[in-house]
PDB file of C-alpha atoms in Angstrom:
ATOM      1  CA  MET M1447      73.730 197.512  76.919  1.00 48.00           C
ATOM      2  CA  LYS M1448      77.319 196.580  76.390  1.00 51.00           C
ATOM      3  CA  THR M1449      77.433 194.540  79.611  1.00 55.00           C
ATOM      4  CA  ARG M1450      74.247 192.752  78.637  1.00 55.00           C
ATOM      5  CA  THR M1451      75.715 191.736  75.293  1.00 61.00           C
ATOM      6  CA  LYS M1452      78.811 190.520  77.060  1.00 60.00           C
ATOM      7  CA  THR M1453      76.707 188.449  79.462  1.00 61.00           C
ATOM      8  CA  ASN M1454      74.708 187.055  76.608  1.00 66.00           C
ATOM      9  CA  THR M1455      77.862 186.074  74.786  1.00 67.00           C
ATOM     10  CA  LYS M1456      79.225 184.439  77.946  1.00 65.00           C
ATOM     11  CA  GLU M1457      76.032 182.467  78.454  1.00 67.00           C
ATOM     12  CA  HIS M1458      75.992 181.510  74.832  1.00 62.00           C
ATOM     13  CA  THR M1459      79.589 180.268  75.037  1.00 64.00           C
ATOM     14  CA  LYS M1460      78.819 178.374  78.245  1.00 62.00           C
ATOM     15  CA  LYS M1461      75.763 176.782  76.690  1.00 62.00           C
ATOM     16  CA  TYR M1462      77.664 175.959  73.525  1.00 60.00           C
ATOM     17  CA  THR M1463      80.528 174.408  75.525  1.00 65.00           C
ATOM     18  CA  LYS M1464      78.047 172.383  77.593  1.00 65.00           C
ATOM     19  CA  GLU M1465      76.296 171.115  74.464  1.00 66.00           C
ATOM     20  CA  PHE M1466      79.616 170.378  72.825  1.00 64.00           C
ATOM     21  CA  THR M1467      80.787 168.420  75.876  1.00 67.00           C
ATOM     22  CA  LYS M1468      77.498 166.527  76.069  1.00 71.00           C
ATOM     23  CA  GLU M1469      77.775 165.634  72.427  1.00 74.00           C
ATOM     24  CA  ARG M1470      81.361 164.438  72.899  1.00 72.00           C
ATOM     25  CA  VAL M1471      80.446 162.410  75.982  1.00 72.00           C
ATOM     26  CA  ASP M1472      77.529 160.863  74.114  1.00 76.00           C
ATOM     27  CA  ARG M1473      79.870 159.956  71.273  1.00 76.00           C
ATOM     28  CA  LEU M1474      82.428 158.519  73.678  1.00 75.00           C
ATOM     29  CA  GLU M1475      79.768 156.512  75.500  1.00 77.00           C
ATOM     30  CA  ASP M1476      78.450 155.203  72.226  1.00 78.00           C
ATOM     31  CA  ALA M1477      81.968 154.288  71.135  1.00 77.00           C
ATOM     32  CA  LEU M1478      82.528 152.447  74.409  1.00 78.00           C
ATOM     33  CA  ARG M1479      79.291 150.509  73.932  1.00 80.00           C
ATOM     34  CA  ARG M1480      80.347 149.518  70.424  1.00 80.00           C
ATOM     35  CA  ALA M1481      83.831 148.620  71.606  1.00 77.00           C
ATOM     36  CA  HIS M1482      82.274 146.387  74.253  1.00 79.00           C
ATOM     37  CA  ALA M1483      79.974 144.735  71.727  1.00 79.00           C
ATOM     38  CA  GLY M1484      82.879 144.175  69.334  1.00 77.00           C
ATOM     39  CA  ARG M1485      85.258 142.813  71.939  1.00 77.00           C
ATOM     40  CA  PRO M1486      87.265 139.759  70.931  1.00 75.00           C
ATOM     41  CA  VAL M1487      85.948 136.560  72.522  1.00 76.00           C
ATOM     42  CA  PRO M1488      88.815 134.114  73.048  1.00 76.00           C
ATOM     43  CA  GLU M1489      88.537 130.638  71.605  1.00 76.00           C
ATOM     44  CA  THR M1490      87.512 127.946  74.044  1.00 77.00           C
ATOM     45  CA  GLY M1491      88.874 124.789  72.553  1.00 80.00           C
ATOM     46  CA  GLU M1492      89.715 121.301  73.755  1.00 85.00           C
ATOM     47  CA  ALA M1493      92.111 122.654  76.359  1.00 87.00           C
ATOM     48  CA  VAL M1494      89.278 124.278  78.317  1.00 87.00           C
ATOM     49  CA  VAL M1495      87.146 121.124  78.178  1.00 89.00           C
ATOM     50  CA  ARG M1496      90.095 119.020  79.345  1.00 91.00           C
ATOM     51  CA  ALA M1497      90.891 121.438  82.167  1.00 90.00           C
ATOM     52  CA  VAL M1498      87.268 121.474  83.345  1.00 90.00           C
ATOM     53  CA  MET M1499      86.969 117.700  83.231  1.00 92.00           C
ATOM     54  CA  ALA M1500      90.286 117.279  85.081  1.00 91.00           C
ATOM     55  CA  SER M1501      88.976 119.538  87.858  1.00 91.00           C
ATOM     56  CA  VAL M1502      85.638 117.740  87.927  1.00 89.00           C
ATOM     57  CA  ARG M1503      87.303 114.315  88.120  1.00 89.00           C
ATOM     58  CA  SER M1504      89.315 115.473  91.121  1.00 89.00           C
ATOM     59  CA  LEU M1505      86.061 116.329  92.934  1.00 88.00           C
ATOM     60  CA  PRO M1506      83.915 113.723  94.679  1.00 86.00           C
ATOM     61  CA  GLY M1507      81.245 112.299  92.445  1.00 82.00           C
ATOM     62  CA  TYR M1508      77.533 112.294  93.148  1.00 84.00           C
ATOM     63  CA  ALA M1509      76.336 109.121  94.805  1.00 77.00           C
ATOM     64  CA  ALA M1510      73.862 107.134  92.778  1.00 68.00           C
ATOM     65  CA  ARG M1511      70.355 107.923  93.930  1.00 62.00           C
ATOM     66  CA  PRO M1512      67.988 105.086  95.006  1.00 59.00           C
ATOM     67  CA  ALA M1513      65.544 104.065  92.344  1.00 56.00           C
ATOM     68  CA  GLN M1514      62.426 106.184  92.368  1.00 61.00           C
ATOM     69  CA  VAL M1515      60.110 103.445  91.037  1.00 60.00           C
ATOM     70  CA  MET M1516      59.436 100.632  93.567  1.00 67.00           C
ATOM     71  CA  ALA M1517      58.033  97.134  93.123  1.00 74.00           C
ATOM     72  CA  PRO M1518      54.213  96.843  93.627  1.00 77.00           C
ATOM     73  CA  HIS M1519      54.504  94.930  96.892  1.00 81.00           C
ATOM     74  CA  GLU M1520      56.953  97.523  98.210  1.00 80.00           C
ATOM     75  CA  ARG M1521      54.583 100.305  97.288  1.00 79.00           C
ATOM     76  CA  LEU M1522      51.656  98.431  98.943  1.00 83.00           C
ATOM     77  CA  ALA M1523      53.658  97.788 102.092  1.00 85.00           C
ATOM     78  CA  ARG M1524      54.765 101.423 102.188  1.00 84.00           C
ATOM     79  CA  VAL M1525      51.126 102.567 102.197  1.00 86.00           C
ATOM     80  CA  PHE M1526      49.464  99.672 104.043  1.00 89.00           C
ATOM     81  CA  TYR M1527      51.531  99.373 107.223  1.00 91.00           C
ATOM     82  CA  PRO M1528      51.287 102.997 108.347  1.00 90.00           C
ATOM     83  CA  PHE M1529      47.582 102.970 107.502  1.00 93.00           C
ATOM     84  CA  ALA M1530      47.012  99.753 109.460  1.00 93.00           C
ATOM     85  CA  ALA M1531      48.906 101.086 112.476  1.00 94.00           C
ATOM     86  CA  ALA M1532      46.889 104.329 112.438  1.00 95.00           C
ATOM     87  CA  SER M1533      43.628 102.357 112.165  1.00 95.00           C
ATOM     88  CA  ALA M1534      44.541 100.092 115.091  1.00 95.00           C
ATOM     89  CA  LEU M1535      45.357 103.072 117.248  1.00 96.00           C
ATOM     90  CA  ALA M1536      42.061 104.743 116.378  1.00 96.00           C
ATOM     91  CA  ALA M1537      40.099 101.555 117.086  1.00 95.00           C
ATOM     92  CA  THR M1538      41.743 101.182 120.507  1.00 94.00           C
ATOM     93  CA  ALA M1539      40.918 104.770 121.390  1.00 95.00           C
ATOM     94  CA  CYS M1540      37.307 104.250 120.345  1.00 94.00           C
ATOM     95  CA  ALA M1541      37.006 101.012 122.329  1.00 93.00           C
ATOM     96  CA  VAL M1542      38.386 102.609 125.469  1.00 93.00           C
ATOM     97  CA  TRP M1543      36.066 105.511 125.058  1.00 93.00           C
ATOM     98  CA  SER M1544      32.946 103.388 124.493  1.00 91.00           C
ATOM     99  CA  LEU M1545      33.792 101.153 127.472  1.00 90.00           C
ATOM    100  CA  SER M1546      34.136 104.185 129.651  1.00 91.00           C
ATOM    101  CA  VAL M1547      30.772 105.522 128.472  1.00 91.00           C
ATOM    102  CA  ALA M1548      29.080 102.140 129.097  1.00 89.00           C
ATOM    103  CA  GLN M1549      30.571 101.875 132.557  1.00 91.00           C
ATOM    104  CA  GLY M1550      29.541 105.419 133.355  1.00 91.00           C
ATOM    105  CA  LEU M1551      25.943 104.804 132.344  1.00 91.00           C
ATOM    106  CA  GLU M1552      25.811 101.566 134.330  1.00 91.00           C
ATOM    107  CA  TRP M1553      27.173 103.307 137.401  1.00 91.00           C
ATOM    108  CA  LEU M1554      24.532 106.032 137.047  1.00 89.00           C
ATOM    109  CA  LEU M1555      21.725 103.439 136.795  1.00 88.00           C
ATOM    110  CA  VAL M1556      22.920 101.553 139.881  1.00 88.00           C
ATOM    111  CA  ARG M1557      23.098 104.756 141.864  1.00 88.00           C
ATOM    112  CA  THR M1558      19.568 105.720 140.792  1.00 84.00           C
ATOM    113  CA  VAL M1559      18.114 102.331 141.659  1.00 84.00           C
ATOM    114  CA  LEU M1560      19.837 102.247 145.013  1.00 86.00           C
ATOM    115  CA  ALA M1561      18.634 105.727 145.833  1.00 85.00           C
ATOM    116  CA  ASP M1562      14.988 104.916 145.019  1.00 83.00           C
ATOM    117  CA  PRO M1563      14.407 101.111 145.017  1.00 81.00           C
ATOM    118  CA  THR M1564      10.564 101.269 144.829  1.00 83.00           C
ATOM    119  CA  GLY M1565      10.466 103.870 142.114  1.00 80.00           C
ATOM    120  CA  LEU M1566       7.884 105.945 144.033  1.00 82.00           C
ATOM    121  CA  GLY M1567      10.177 108.895 144.187  1.00 80.00           C
ATOM    122  CA  ALA M1568      10.527 108.884 140.417  1.00 78.00           C
ATOM    123  CA  LEU M1569       6.719 108.637 140.001  1.00 82.00           C
ATOM    124  CA  ARG M1570       6.209 111.494 142.402  1.00 83.00           C
ATOM    125  CA  LEU M1571       8.738 113.490 140.543  1.00 80.00           C
ATOM    126  CA  ALA M1572       6.864 112.889 137.308  1.00 82.00           C
ATOM    127  CA  GLY M1573       3.625 114.167 138.980  1.00 82.00           C
ATOM    128  CA  LEU M1574       1.866 110.841 138.963  1.00 73.00           C
TER     129      LEU M1574
ATOM    130  CA  MET X 706      72.544 132.691  75.936  1.00 48.00           C
ATOM    131  CA  ALA X 707      73.764 131.369  72.614  1.00 46.00           C
ATOM    132  CA  ARG X 708      74.557 127.700  72.250  1.00 47.00           C
ATOM    133  CA  ASP X 709      75.987 125.276  69.775  1.00 50.00           C
ATOM    134  CA  ALA X 710      73.941 125.205  66.628  1.00 50.00           C
ATOM    135  CA  GLY X 711      72.021 122.019  65.969  1.00 56.00           C
ATOM    136  CA  ARG X 712      71.949 120.923  69.576  1.00 67.00           C
ATOM    137  CA  ASP X 713      68.705 120.237  71.359  1.00 70.00           C
ATOM    138  CA  PRO X 714      68.471 122.094  74.706  1.00 68.00           C
ATOM    139  CA  SER X 715      66.148 119.400  76.020  1.00 73.00           C
ATOM    140  CA  GLU X 716      69.183 117.099  76.258  1.00 80.00           C
ATOM    141  CA  ASP X 717      70.545 119.122  79.173  1.00 85.00           C
ATOM    142  CA  PRO X 718      68.256 117.813  81.971  1.00 86.00           C
ATOM    143  CA  GLY X 719      69.066 114.258  80.869  1.00 87.00           C
ATOM    144  CA  LEU X 720      72.793 114.925  81.099  1.00 89.00           C
ATOM    145  CA  VAL X 721      72.338 116.602  84.494  1.00 89.00           C
ATOM    146  CA  ALA X 722      70.415 113.570  85.736  1.00 88.00           C
ATOM    147  CA  ARG X 723      73.191 111.262  84.542  1.00 89.00           C
ATOM    148  CA  VAL X 724      75.825 113.308  86.388  1.00 89.00           C
ATOM    149  CA  LEU X 725      73.694 113.237  89.527  1.00 88.00           C
ATOM    150  CA  ARG X 726      73.463 109.463  89.223  1.00 87.00           C
ATOM    151  CA  GLY X 727      77.249 109.377  89.468  1.00 86.00           C
ATOM    152  CA  ASP X 728      78.290 109.505  85.800  1.00 87.00           C
ATOM    153  CA  LYS X 729      80.966 112.219  85.814  1.00 87.00           C
ATOM    154  CA  ASN X 730      81.725 111.779  82.113  1.00 88.00           C
ATOM    155  CA  ALA X 731      78.247 113.007  81.204  1.00 89.00           C
ATOM    156  CA  TYR X 732      79.322 116.431  82.408  1.00 92.00           C
ATOM    157  CA  GLU X 733      81.645 116.716  79.414  1.00 92.00           C
ATOM    158  CA  GLY X 734      78.593 116.981  77.150  1.00 91.00           C
ATOM    159  CA  LEU X 735      77.346 119.971  79.123  1.00 92.00           C
ATOM    160  CA  VAL X 736      80.777 121.613  79.053  1.00 93.00           C
ATOM    161  CA  ARG X 737      81.084 121.202  75.284  1.00 91.00           C
ATOM    162  CA  ALA X 738      77.585 122.518  74.686  1.00 90.00           C
ATOM    163  CA  HIS X 739      77.913 125.653  76.798  1.00 92.00           C
ATOM    164  CA  LYS X 740      81.616 126.577  76.823  1.00 91.00           C
ATOM    165  CA  ASP X 741      81.369 129.193  74.058  1.00 90.00           C
ATOM    166  CA  ALA X 742      78.346 130.870  75.595  1.00 91.00           C
ATOM    167  CA  VAL X 743      80.025 130.976  78.997  1.00 92.00           C
ATOM    168  CA  ALA X 744      83.203 132.413  77.417  1.00 91.00           C
ATOM    169  CA  ARG X 745      81.102 135.118  75.755  1.00 90.00           C
ATOM    170  CA  ILE X 746      79.542 136.110  79.082  1.00 91.00           C
ATOM    171  CA  VAL X 747      82.819 135.989  80.976  1.00 91.00           C
ATOM    172  CA  SER X 748      84.720 137.989  78.336  1.00 89.00           C
ATOM    173  CA  ALA X 749      82.250 140.851  78.858  1.00 87.00           C
ATOM    174  CA  HIS X 750      83.386 141.271  82.429  1.00 88.00           C
ATOM    175  CA  VAL X 751      86.997 140.183  82.935  1.00 88.00           C
ATOM    176  CA  PRO X 752      90.293 140.777  81.072  1.00 85.00           C
ATOM    177  CA  GLN X 753      90.925 138.487  78.098  1.00 83.00           C
ATOM    178  CA  ALA X 754      93.788 136.730  79.857  1.00 85.00           C
ATOM    179  CA  GLN X 755      91.462 135.588  82.630  1.00 87.00           C
ATOM    180  CA  VAL X 756      88.629 134.274  80.460  1.00 89.00           C
ATOM    181  CA  ALA X 757      89.762 130.634  80.267  1.00 90.00           C
ATOM    182  CA  GLU X 758      90.316 130.497  84.011  1.00 91.00           C
ATOM    183  CA  LEU X 759      86.883 131.995  84.741  1.00 93.00           C
ATOM    184  CA  VAL X 760      85.190 129.611  82.278  1.00 93.00           C
ATOM    185  CA  GLN X 761      86.756 126.710  84.137  1.00 93.00           C
ATOM    186  CA  GLU X 762      85.751 128.205  87.485  1.00 94.00           C
ATOM    187  CA  THR X 763      82.157 128.593  86.256  1.00 95.00           C
ATOM    188  CA  PHE X 764      81.874 124.971  85.187  1.00 94.00           C
ATOM    189  CA  VAL X 765      83.447 123.673  88.390  1.00 94.00           C
ATOM    190  CA  ARG X 766      81.037 125.759  90.476  1.00 95.00           C
ATOM    191  CA  ALA X 767      78.146 124.515  88.384  1.00 94.00           C
ATOM    192  CA  TYR X 768      79.245 120.908  88.947  1.00 94.00           C
ATOM    193  CA  VAL X 769      79.529 121.405  92.700  1.00 93.00           C
ATOM    194  CA  SER X 770      76.035 122.899  92.967  1.00 90.00           C
ATOM    195  CA  LEU X 771      74.407 120.756  90.300  1.00 90.00           C
ATOM    196  CA  GLN X 772      71.961 119.303  92.804  1.00 87.00           C
ATOM    197  CA  ALA X 773      70.470 122.791  93.193  1.00 88.00           C
ATOM    198  CA  TYR X 774      69.540 122.929  89.492  1.00 88.00           C
ATOM    199  CA  ARG X 775      65.806 122.676  88.927  1.00 83.00           C
ATOM    200  CA  ALA X 776      64.777 121.674  85.453  1.00 78.00           C
ATOM    201  CA  ASP X 777      61.979 124.279  85.387  1.00 79.00           C
ATOM    202  CA  SER X 778      64.331 126.775  83.677  1.00 84.00           C
ATOM    203  CA  PRO X 779      66.904 126.168  80.928  1.00 89.00           C
ATOM    204  CA  PHE X 780      70.314 124.971  82.052  1.00 90.00           C
ATOM    205  CA  SER X 781      71.921 127.823  80.098  1.00 91.00           C
ATOM    206  CA  HIS X 782      70.125 130.439  82.226  1.00 91.00           C
ATOM    207  CA  TRP X 783      71.212 128.747  85.416  1.00 93.00           C
ATOM    208  CA  LEU X 784      74.792 128.577  84.106  1.00 93.00           C
ATOM    209  CA  SER X 785      74.818 132.248  83.070  1.00 94.00           C
ATOM    210  CA  VAL X 786      73.929 133.281  86.625  1.00 94.00           C
ATOM    211  CA  ILE X 787      76.889 131.250  87.907  1.00 95.00           C
ATOM    212  CA  ALA X 788      79.174 132.794  85.263  1.00 95.00           C
ATOM    213  CA  VAL X 789      78.188 136.377  86.138  1.00 94.00           C
ATOM    214  CA  ARG X 790      78.592 135.728  89.849  1.00 94.00           C
ATOM    215  CA  ALA X 791      81.997 134.128  89.261  1.00 94.00           C
ATOM    216  CA  CYS X 792      83.060 137.320  87.455  1.00 93.00           C
ATOM    217  CA  HIS X 793      81.702 139.411  90.314  1.00 93.00           C
ATOM    218  CA  ASP X 794      83.695 137.350  92.803  1.00 93.00           C
ATOM    219  CA  PHE X 795      86.776 137.688  90.591  1.00 92.00           C
ATOM    220  CA  TRP X 796      86.611 141.485  90.790  1.00 90.00           C
ATOM    221  CA  ARG X 797      85.895 141.454  94.497  1.00 88.00           C
ATOM    222  CA  GLY X 798      89.013 139.332  95.010  1.00 88.00           C
ATOM    223  CA  ARG X 799      91.053 141.577  92.763  1.00 83.00           C
ATOM    224  CA  TYR X 800      89.962 144.723  94.521  1.00 79.00           C
ATOM    225  CA  ARG X 801      90.670 143.191  97.900  1.00 73.00           C
ATOM    226  CA  SER X 802      94.184 142.155  96.976  1.00 69.00           C
ATOM    227  CA  ARG X 803      94.735 145.400  95.039  1.00 58.00           C
ATOM    228  CA  GLU X 804      96.421 143.572  92.194  1.00 49.00           C
ATOM    229  CA  THR X 805      94.855 145.907  89.680  1.00 46.00           C
ATOM    230  CA  LEU X 806      96.618 149.164  89.284  1.00 46.00           C
ATOM    231  CA  HIS X 807      94.156 151.803  88.317  1.00 46.00           C
ATOM    232  CA  ALA X 808      94.931 152.812  84.774  1.00 45.00           C
ATOM    233  CA  ASP X 809      95.313 156.484  84.076  1.00 44.00           C
ATOM    234  CA  LEU X 810      91.953 157.334  82.622  1.00 47.00           C
ATOM    235  CA  SER X 811      92.725 160.841  81.535  1.00 45.00           C
ATOM    236  CA  GLU X 812      95.828 159.664  79.693  1.00 48.00           C
ATOM    237  CA  ALA X 813      93.981 156.864  77.899  1.00 46.00           C
ATOM    238  CA  GLY X 814      91.057 159.131  77.152  1.00 48.00           C
ATOM    239  CA  ARG X 815      93.242 161.949  75.941  1.00 47.00           C
ATOM    240  CA  ALA X 816      95.136 159.643  73.643  1.00 47.00           C
ATOM    241  CA  MET X 817      91.883 158.333  72.250  1.00 49.00           C
ATOM    242  CA  VAL X 818      90.371 161.748  71.679  1.00 46.00           C
ATOM    243  CA  ASP X 819      93.609 163.209  70.308  1.00 48.00           C
ATOM    244  CA  ASN X 820      94.073 160.409  67.828  1.00 50.00           C
ATOM    245  CA  ALA X 821      90.494 160.597  66.630  1.00 46.00           C
ATOM    246  CA  PRO X 822      90.211 162.511  63.358  1.00 43.00           C
ATOM    247  CA  ASP X 823      87.834 165.440  63.119  1.00 44.00           C
ATOM    248  CA  VAL X 824      84.173 164.444  63.287  1.00 41.00           C
ATOM    249  CA  SER X 825      83.377 166.467  60.219  1.00 41.00           C
ATOM    250  CA  GLU X 826      85.902 164.489  58.191  1.00 43.00           C
ATOM    251  CA  GLN X 827      85.028 160.988  59.316  1.00 46.00           C
ATOM    252  CA  PRO X 828      82.039 159.464  61.091  1.00 45.00           C
ATOM    253  CA  ALA X 829      82.509 159.156  64.835  1.00 45.00           C
ATOM    254  CA  GLU X 830      81.988 155.408  64.818  1.00 47.00           C
ATOM    255  CA  ASP X 831      85.034 154.921  62.617  1.00 50.00           C
ATOM    256  CA  ALA X 832      87.112 157.418  64.496  1.00 46.00           C
ATOM    257  CA  LEU X 833      86.489 156.147  67.996  1.00 51.00           C
ATOM    258  CA  ALA X 834      85.967 152.421  67.645  1.00 53.00           C
ATOM    259  CA  GLY X 835      88.758 149.982  68.347  1.00 63.00           C
ATOM    260  CA  ASP X 836      91.462 149.236  70.781  1.00 69.00           C
ATOM    261  CA  GLN X 837      91.677 152.701  72.295  1.00 73.00           C
ATOM    262  CA  ALA X 838      87.992 152.697  73.164  1.00 73.00           C
ATOM    263  CA  ARG X 839      88.415 149.336  74.872  1.00 74.00           C
ATOM    264  CA  ARG X 840      91.391 150.659  76.833  1.00 76.00           C
ATOM    265  CA  LEU X 841      89.433 153.721  77.893  1.00 78.00           C
ATOM    266  CA  LEU X 842      86.513 151.522  78.910  1.00 77.00           C
ATOM    267  CA  ALA X 843      88.763 149.258  80.982  1.00 79.00           C
ATOM    268  CA  ALA X 844      90.311 152.277  82.678  1.00 79.00           C
ATOM    269  CA  ALA X 845      86.903 153.794  83.431  1.00 80.00           C
ATOM    270  CA  LEU X 846      85.524 150.517  84.803  1.00 82.00           C
ATOM    271  CA  ASP X 847      88.586 150.073  87.007  1.00 82.00           C
ATOM    272  CA  ARG X 848      87.520 153.153  88.919  1.00 82.00           C
ATOM    273  CA  LEU X 849      84.163 151.715  89.946  1.00 85.00           C
ATOM    274  CA  SER X 850      83.449 149.291  92.776  1.00 88.00           C
ATOM    275  CA  PRO X 851      83.162 145.603  91.749  1.00 88.00           C
ATOM    276  CA  THR X 852      79.365 145.579  92.059  1.00 91.00           C
ATOM    277  CA  ASP X 853      78.902 148.936  90.321  1.00 90.00           C
ATOM    278  CA  ARG X 854      81.167 147.726  87.572  1.00 89.00           C
ATOM    279  CA  MET X 855      79.112 144.565  87.025  1.00 91.00           C
ATOM    280  CA  VAL X 856      75.857 146.535  87.102  1.00 91.00           C
ATOM    281  CA  LEU X 857      77.167 149.084  84.600  1.00 88.00           C
ATOM    282  CA  VAL X 858      78.361 146.440  82.161  1.00 88.00           C
ATOM    283  CA  LEU X 859      75.083 144.536  82.373  1.00 90.00           C
ATOM    284  CA  THR X 860      72.692 147.477  82.174  1.00 88.00           C
ATOM    285  CA  CYS X 861      74.527 150.146  80.212  1.00 83.00           C
ATOM    286  CA  LEU X 862      76.867 148.241  77.895  1.00 83.00           C
ATOM    287  CA  GLU X 863      74.897 145.043  77.373  1.00 84.00           C
ATOM    288  CA  GLU X 864      71.561 146.856  77.702  1.00 85.00           C
ATOM    289  CA  ARG X 865      69.957 144.192  79.882  1.00 89.00           C
ATOM    290  CA  SER X 866      66.866 145.052  81.892  1.00 91.00           C
ATOM    291  CA  THR X 867      67.046 145.927  85.580  1.00 92.00           C
ATOM    292  CA  ALA X 868      65.205 142.728  86.478  1.00 92.00           C
ATOM    293  CA  GLU X 869      67.615 140.620  84.455  1.00 90.00           C
ATOM    294  CA  ALA X 870      70.687 142.263  86.003  1.00 92.00           C
ATOM    295  CA  ALA X 871      69.160 141.890  89.464  1.00 92.00           C
ATOM    296  CA  GLY X 872      68.546 138.187  88.851  1.00 91.00           C
ATOM    297  CA  LEU X 873      72.069 137.596  87.554  1.00 91.00           C
ATOM    298  CA  LEU X 874      73.779 139.383  90.437  1.00 91.00           C
ATOM    299  CA  GLY X 875      71.408 138.346  93.212  1.00 91.00           C
ATOM    300  CA  LEU X 876      70.530 141.958  94.086  1.00 92.00           C
ATOM    301  CA  SER X 877      67.177 143.673  94.458  1.00 93.00           C
ATOM    302  CA  ARG X 878      65.808 145.671  91.523  1.00 93.00           C
ATOM    303  CA  ALA X 879      65.933 148.880  93.535  1.00 94.00           C
ATOM    304  CA  ASN X 880      69.581 148.283  94.380  1.00 93.00           C
ATOM    305  CA  VAL X 881      70.431 147.664  90.724  1.00 93.00           C
ATOM    306  CA  LYS X 882      68.599 150.844  89.688  1.00 93.00           C
ATOM    307  CA  ILE X 883      70.472 152.942  92.231  1.00 93.00           C
ATOM    308  CA  ARG X 884      73.824 151.395  91.374  1.00 92.00           C
ATOM    309  CA  ALA X 885      73.237 151.758  87.628  1.00 90.00           C
ATOM    310  CA  PHE X 886      72.315 155.406  88.013  1.00 91.00           C
ATOM    311  CA  ARG X 887      75.332 156.083  90.215  1.00 89.00           C
ATOM    312  CA  ALA X 888      77.769 154.171  88.024  1.00 86.00           C
ATOM    313  CA  ARG X 889      76.467 155.791  84.862  1.00 85.00           C
ATOM    314  CA  LYS X 890      76.797 159.211  86.424  1.00 86.00           C
ATOM    315  CA  ALA X 891      80.360 158.427  87.486  1.00 84.00           C
ATOM    316  CA  LEU X 892      81.228 157.157  84.020  1.00 81.00           C
ATOM    317  CA  ARG X 893      79.820 160.261  82.382  1.00 81.00           C
ATOM    318  CA  ALA X 894      81.745 162.456  84.814  1.00 82.00           C
ATOM    319  CA  MET X 895      84.945 160.616  83.904  1.00 77.00           C
ATOM    320  CA  LEU X 896      84.225 160.958  80.207  1.00 74.00           C
ATOM    321  CA  GLU X 897      83.406 164.647  80.609  1.00 73.00           C
ATOM    322  CA  THR X 898      86.753 165.171  82.312  1.00 71.00           C
ATOM    323  CA  THR X 899      88.413 163.350  79.463  1.00 62.00           C
ATOM    324  CA  SER X 900      86.537 165.442  76.969  1.00 53.00           C
ATOM    325  CA  PHE X 901      87.516 168.708  78.651  1.00 49.00           C
ATOM    326  CA  GLU X 902      91.128 167.717  79.023  1.00 47.00           C
ATOM    327  CA  ARG X 903      91.654 167.671  75.320  1.00 43.00           C
TER     328      ARG X 903
END
């Protein structure tokens, strides 16, 4: 019974010490947060502005950008010429293609006629 | 980010455009408008003696990368990211060159706790606030890594969200969460030691 009481007292002391420490740490942490919030912020006067501008002036400046808005004829030319070039290319491709098709058909016709000049073969084939 | 009262934030993109067109003097308007806000951010992270230098560094960096600024977010937000990262780089440089001597935390903490009157006699806020608390804070922060230090100040002391801290430092949210947890645990361990050493 005596030992148990002793253990209980020890645990109680341990728990109390732990709570006490936690409370102190919480207070310290809170004090640190307040100290941080209430820190002095140094004045940034003319001297800082002058120092910054002196540094900036020693650096290379940004080159002036070309104007974003163009004259109407420039805008038209910018759109028209690429479009015209693309159209011409497409038209050439189409022409080449259609010529090839026409030539192919013609060649097929000639071969057919030469193979069966009287047309009897074709009639026979059709069952007439 | 606080700014000069009575100034229209919509003027900033115009000034940026002028600088990008080659008008260096237009940058002065941006510096004047944001210098106090930048000083406030910088003073949260670096010693007071370094604030002016870091403010200058922030504005020079901003000028150099001004072409990267997109007007879809306020200029002040963009500038605050540069300021926080400049502070981060400052600590990384300091830690590399080992110029900072680690302050004796237990000594600073002991002095602070010893000098504080009994809690029952005076409220804790009166007893613990002030210069000693700031010294203890500086000593505790000196023991963390540069990134952990920045994360702790942003999340624990300034109570910014994880997403905000992640955006300012260029880290992932998960990384910030882990670092904040670790740094907070370390800080509490240091404070517990201080508390026990009384």
